[in-house]
XYZ file of C-alpha atoms in Angstrom:
372
model
C 28.946 -28.595 50.830
C 30.066 -26.242 53.586
C 30.115 -22.476 53.218
C 33.260 -21.013 51.641
C 36.052 -19.997 54.006
C 37.688 -16.652 53.190
C 41.034 -15.212 54.203
C 42.995 -12.361 52.527
C 43.764 -13.491 48.975
C 42.497 -17.069 49.562
C 39.139 -18.883 49.515
C 38.409 -22.528 50.323
C 35.328 -24.050 48.691
C 34.786 -27.698 49.637
C 38.196 -29.299 49.212
C 39.383 -26.738 46.628
C 41.523 -23.707 47.422
C 41.701 -20.672 45.105
C 43.943 -17.634 45.329
C 43.676 -14.135 43.908
C 44.281 -10.453 44.566
C 43.782 -9.119 48.073
C 42.808 -5.579 47.106
C 40.781 -3.782 44.447
C 40.411 -0.025 43.698
C 37.369 1.759 45.078
C 35.371 4.478 43.320
C 38.066 7.051 44.150
C 40.887 4.874 42.820
C 42.252 3.945 46.258
C 42.993 0.304 47.086
C 40.687 -1.486 49.500
C 40.633 -5.036 50.903
C 38.125 -7.306 49.185
C 37.213 -10.975 48.769
C 35.684 -10.370 45.336
C 38.758 -11.434 43.289
C 39.036 -14.835 44.996
C 35.228 -15.356 44.856
C 35.298 -14.677 41.116
C 38.209 -17.101 40.740
C 36.124 -19.829 42.419
C 33.130 -19.132 40.129
C 35.379 -19.431 37.072
C 36.184 -22.997 38.159
C 32.689 -23.939 39.332
C 32.698 -27.014 37.077
C 35.302 -28.504 39.469
C 32.754 -28.552 42.286
C 30.581 -31.607 43.044
C 27.532 -31.379 40.754
C 28.979 -28.099 39.439
C 28.765 -26.816 35.861
C 30.645 -24.309 33.768
C 29.170 -20.852 34.315
C 28.802 -18.267 31.606
C 30.908 -15.124 32.332
C 29.026 -12.122 33.746
C 25.918 -14.206 34.481
C 24.638 -14.101 30.897
C 22.536 -17.207 30.383
C 21.381 -18.608 27.036
C 18.497 -21.075 26.817
C 17.000 -22.854 23.832
C 13.309 -22.331 23.017
C 10.989 -25.192 22.061
C 7.365 -25.538 20.950
C 5.242 -28.569 21.974
C 3.763 -28.746 18.478
C 7.232 -29.498 17.016
C 9.002 -31.436 19.783
C 12.737 -31.774 19.603
C 13.226 -28.901 17.132
C 14.798 -25.738 18.507
C 12.782 -22.611 17.747
C 15.438 -20.103 18.729
C 17.422 -18.974 21.756
C 16.773 -16.631 24.657
C 19.689 -14.665 26.081
C 19.260 -13.351 29.631
C 21.204 -11.399 32.209
C 20.580 -13.116 35.564
C 21.107 -11.446 38.930
C 20.154 -12.954 42.316
C 19.546 -10.957 45.501
C 19.257 -12.306 49.079
C 15.745 -12.107 50.531
C 16.956 -10.503 53.757
C 18.320 -7.451 51.919
C 16.225 -4.465 50.780
C 14.551 -4.742 47.411
C 16.799 -3.799 44.490
C 16.230 -0.614 42.554
C 13.542 -0.332 39.910
C 14.337 -2.056 36.592
C 16.330 0.035 34.133
C 15.598 -0.077 30.425
C 18.603 -1.406 28.498
C 16.922 -1.130 25.107
C 19.583 -0.451 22.443
C 19.878 3.212 21.553
C 18.238 4.233 18.324
C 20.506 6.000 15.855
C 19.637 9.521 14.694
C 19.214 10.418 11.035
C 21.652 12.835 9.431
C 22.357 14.060 5.915
C 25.831 15.055 4.754
C 25.981 17.399 1.749
C 29.317 17.801 -0.003
C 29.809 20.347 -2.779
C 32.907 19.827 -4.905
C 33.758 23.286 -6.190
C 37.213 23.094 -7.752
C 40.492 21.201 -7.890
C 44.004 22.537 -8.372
C 47.510 21.147 -8.887
C 46.184 17.698 -9.808
C 48.967 15.568 -11.282
C 48.835 15.198 -15.068
C 48.998 11.541 -16.097
C 48.195 11.619 -19.832
C 49.482 13.302 -22.969
C 47.402 15.343 -25.402
C 47.119 13.668 -28.800
C 47.165 17.116 -30.428
C 49.972 18.943 -28.693
C 51.813 16.220 -26.787
C 51.452 18.214 -23.563
C 50.656 16.644 -20.196
C 46.958 16.637 -19.274
C 44.305 14.808 -17.241
C 40.574 14.237 -17.585
C 39.658 14.984 -13.959
C 36.676 13.835 -11.923
C 36.032 13.284 -8.195
C 34.497 10.331 -6.340
C 33.108 10.340 -2.814
C 31.468 8.008 -0.300
C 30.749 7.643 3.422
C 29.735 4.017 4.021
C 31.695 2.303 1.268
C 32.766 2.480 -2.365
C 30.264 -0.250 -3.227
C 27.387 1.142 -1.153
C 26.928 4.908 -1.559
C 29.604 6.025 -4.013
C 28.896 9.196 -6.020
C 30.871 10.865 -8.831
C 31.126 14.280 -10.460
C 31.134 14.788 -14.209
C 34.484 14.933 -16.011
C 36.545 18.060 -16.579
C 38.210 17.045 -19.842
C 41.722 17.910 -20.971
C 42.898 19.891 -17.964
C 46.459 20.962 -18.793
C 47.031 22.885 -15.556
C 45.654 20.450 -12.966
C 42.631 22.693 -12.444
C 39.102 21.316 -12.504
C 35.759 23.118 -12.132
C 32.720 21.123 -11.025
C 30.042 22.823 -8.844
C 28.739 19.344 -8.049
C 26.821 18.199 -4.965
C 26.988 14.803 -3.239
C 24.224 13.885 -0.750
C 24.845 11.135 1.823
C 22.012 10.237 4.240
C 23.042 8.031 7.175
C 22.078 6.979 10.704
C 24.436 7.839 13.569
C 24.902 6.914 17.248
C 26.188 10.032 19.008
C 27.517 8.332 22.138
C 29.382 5.652 20.214
C 30.384 8.006 17.387
C 29.494 5.343 14.846
C 27.406 5.160 11.687
C 24.877 2.313 11.728
C 23.767 0.635 8.510
C 22.407 -2.740 7.455
C 22.981 -4.849 4.376
C 22.943 -8.474 3.303
C 26.232 -10.296 3.674
C 25.641 -12.070 0.370
C 23.081 -12.345 -2.396
C 21.687 -15.495 -0.819
C 21.319 -14.127 2.722
C 17.718 -13.842 3.928
C 18.257 -11.180 6.584
C 20.350 -8.056 6.740
C 23.316 -7.711 9.079
C 23.884 -4.542 11.080
C 27.282 -2.845 10.851
C 28.878 0.061 12.708
C 31.739 2.164 11.385
C 33.317 5.585 12.048
C 31.814 8.579 10.204
C 34.459 9.095 7.520
C 34.119 10.950 4.239
C 36.390 9.621 1.498
C 37.152 11.787 -1.547
C 39.261 10.635 -4.491
C 40.430 12.379 -7.639
C 40.592 10.241 -10.803
C 41.799 10.489 -14.383
C 39.167 9.271 -16.868
C 40.475 7.177 -19.769
C 38.425 6.382 -22.879
C 40.114 3.121 -23.900
C 41.561 1.787 -20.619
C 40.779 1.631 -16.914
C 40.507 4.955 -15.105
C 43.480 5.912 -12.935
C 43.263 7.016 -9.301
C 45.363 10.137 -8.698
C 44.863 10.871 -5.004
C 42.741 10.361 -1.869
C 41.719 12.304 1.221
C 39.820 10.719 4.163
C 38.100 13.046 6.648
C 36.823 11.732 9.991
C 33.770 13.935 10.555
C 34.481 14.000 14.310
C 38.161 14.961 14.005
C 39.549 16.450 10.786
C 41.770 19.435 9.918
C 40.005 22.671 9.120
C 40.177 23.434 5.404
C 42.722 25.976 4.152
C 41.376 29.368 3.072
C 43.114 29.191 -0.306
C 44.941 26.592 -2.353
C 48.401 28.026 -1.614
C 47.960 27.284 2.106
C 46.748 23.746 1.386
C 49.784 21.534 2.070
C 50.733 18.105 3.376
C 51.250 19.643 6.833
C 47.456 19.657 7.264
C 47.538 15.857 7.541
C 49.927 15.649 10.511
C 48.704 13.567 13.460
C 51.177 14.783 16.080
C 48.780 17.288 17.646
C 50.282 20.320 15.893
C 47.274 20.677 13.568
C 43.995 21.760 15.243
C 41.061 19.441 14.562
C 37.374 20.300 14.194
C 34.158 18.294 14.318
C 31.481 18.692 11.659
C 28.886 17.562 14.209
C 29.668 20.810 16.075
C 30.465 23.154 13.183
C 27.583 21.922 11.001
C 29.123 23.651 7.957
C 32.621 24.392 6.679
C 34.360 25.206 3.418
C 38.007 25.073 2.426
C 40.817 23.324 0.591
C 42.123 19.848 1.443
C 45.081 17.958 -0.089
C 44.933 14.750 -2.108
C 47.781 12.296 -1.504
C 48.933 9.033 -3.053
C 51.499 6.303 -2.413
C 53.187 4.694 -5.390
C 54.141 1.653 -3.302
C 53.136 0.419 0.127
C 56.416 1.488 1.751
C 56.605 4.894 0.031
C 55.835 8.180 1.710
C 52.564 9.767 0.524
C 53.012 12.597 -1.963
C 50.812 15.589 -2.738
C 48.872 14.862 -5.938
C 46.246 17.596 -5.939
C 43.958 19.860 -3.938
C 40.189 20.059 -3.701
C 37.934 22.913 -2.656
C 34.841 21.481 -0.989
C 31.951 22.596 1.185
C 30.680 20.212 3.878
C 27.246 20.638 5.452
C 25.773 18.294 8.069
C 22.031 18.465 8.762
C 19.770 16.504 11.133
C 17.236 14.372 9.287
C 14.247 16.607 10.039
C 16.031 19.775 8.915
C 17.235 18.053 5.748
C 13.637 17.083 4.917
C 12.483 20.684 5.369
C 15.317 22.110 3.242
C 16.078 19.514 0.560
C 18.918 19.828 -1.935
C 19.308 18.046 -5.254
C 22.121 15.814 -6.395
C 24.717 17.114 -8.841
C 23.372 20.504 -10.054
C 19.685 19.573 -9.972
C 16.709 21.091 -8.202
C 15.982 21.881 -5.439
C 18.687 24.432 -4.641
C 20.466 23.941 -7.988
C 24.100 24.852 -8.610
C 25.384 26.867 -11.571
C 27.298 25.151 -14.333
C 31.058 25.700 -14.012
C 32.754 28.137 -16.346
C 35.282 25.744 -17.812
C 37.991 26.968 -20.227
C 38.063 25.984 -23.893
C 40.571 23.258 -23.070
C 37.712 21.140 -21.733
C 36.677 19.104 -24.777
C 36.830 15.675 -26.355
C 38.602 15.878 -29.716
C 36.542 13.066 -31.193
C 33.275 14.823 -30.335
C 34.425 18.347 -31.241
C 37.233 18.397 -33.825
C 36.564 22.003 -34.940
C 36.688 23.173 -31.340
C 39.911 21.248 -30.835
C 41.436 22.750 -34.004
C 40.481 26.244 -32.905
C 42.028 25.598 -29.505
C 45.206 24.276 -31.128
C 45.615 27.226 -33.525
C 44.249 30.130 -31.510
C 45.663 29.260 -28.104
C 48.536 26.814 -28.237
C 50.058 27.959 -31.595
C 49.059 31.613 -31.372
C 52.582 32.978 -30.886
C 54.034 30.760 -33.615
C 51.319 31.889 -36.042
C 52.010 35.573 -35.260
C 55.744 35.094 -35.845
C 55.096 33.321 -39.152
C 52.750 36.128 -40.217
C 55.318 38.835 -39.417
C 58.081 36.920 -41.254
C 55.796 36.415 -44.253
C 54.994 40.137 -44.413
C 58.674 41.045 -44.178
C 59.587 38.609 -46.950
C 56.772 40.022 -49.127
C 58.036 43.562 -48.627
C 61.624 42.523 -49.458
C 60.444 40.617 -52.544
C 58.376 43.570 -53.719
C 61.366 45.870 -53.211
C 63.678 43.574 -55.188
C 61.061 43.166 -57.938
C 60.576 46.912 -58.357
C 64.284 47.889 -58.064
C 65.420 47.131 -61.744
C 62.648 49.244 -63.358
C 63.257 52.126 -60.973
C 67.052 52.014 -61.643
C 66.588 52.031 -65.470
C 64.286 55.069 -65.240
C 66.892 56.947 -63.242
C 69.647 56.173 -65.818
C 67.513 57.230 -68.837
C 66.536 60.426 -67.029
C 62.925 59.565 -67.147
């Protein structure tokens, strides 16, 4: 077969003619004349040539591996990048290592301090008032892989919850790709683990614990550790505006800050087409440590050693009536019915005084008449 014949935008190979672009951009973005587009077009149709075959794009070749001891049985595949250089040109540059980058180890520590304004989904069996048994879930990789939960703040009648609870999430991260790398089996019967990559996102959810039915999700917040809104300084400044994606809200990266604390809003959609609504607020502290630093300064889960957290000072409303009926009765009488009890006591005293006055009036009147 004769050598290919090139002209602007056209190449003739054998008896076949292929067309393509005449110009391509150079390194500075300016257009320059080139035969590369038409040459690539001919290679894409190389199977049309006499004794030609279909070429793999980008010169990646795959070959089967065999062993003489087990003839005819494939022992695997070898994937290669093939490049050919003319002998009359200078030698190509030294080989470059294309070994996949190794991810770096990190540890994310999340302390759930408090919640406020959480929606109240249940009713108190004692008083009939709205309440919720609040707890918080969190995960980085997935709800089925590294989920962690706080304990339950029972019978919150104001939407407030106090936890002082630490989550610890170790993970491996590729800085250039901004992806978490983890491996797991695709199924119970899989022999090998499959590698996955996903964005570094912290998911926090607030739930209502139910004793005799499924727990109810109340709200969710998802924070991309590379780009998330800085937490509000107090709960009053924590609003839905923090979640805007129009560029009006400044974003921060935990990989640069290393540590931050603030308030973030929980939201929930009733239906798929509904607008998300504010269903609560959480005060959290996020700390990101490299693996080596995390090993030198460990921290325990929940409130455990090392670096333990204090137990929260929860109000007397936090109880389970079944487990503490006397405490519940005291709460009902001393807190919820306090004003009613005081009014009844005052009325009772007044009635007693009036009754005593009426009872003593006849004897006192008779004494006055008799001159005694």
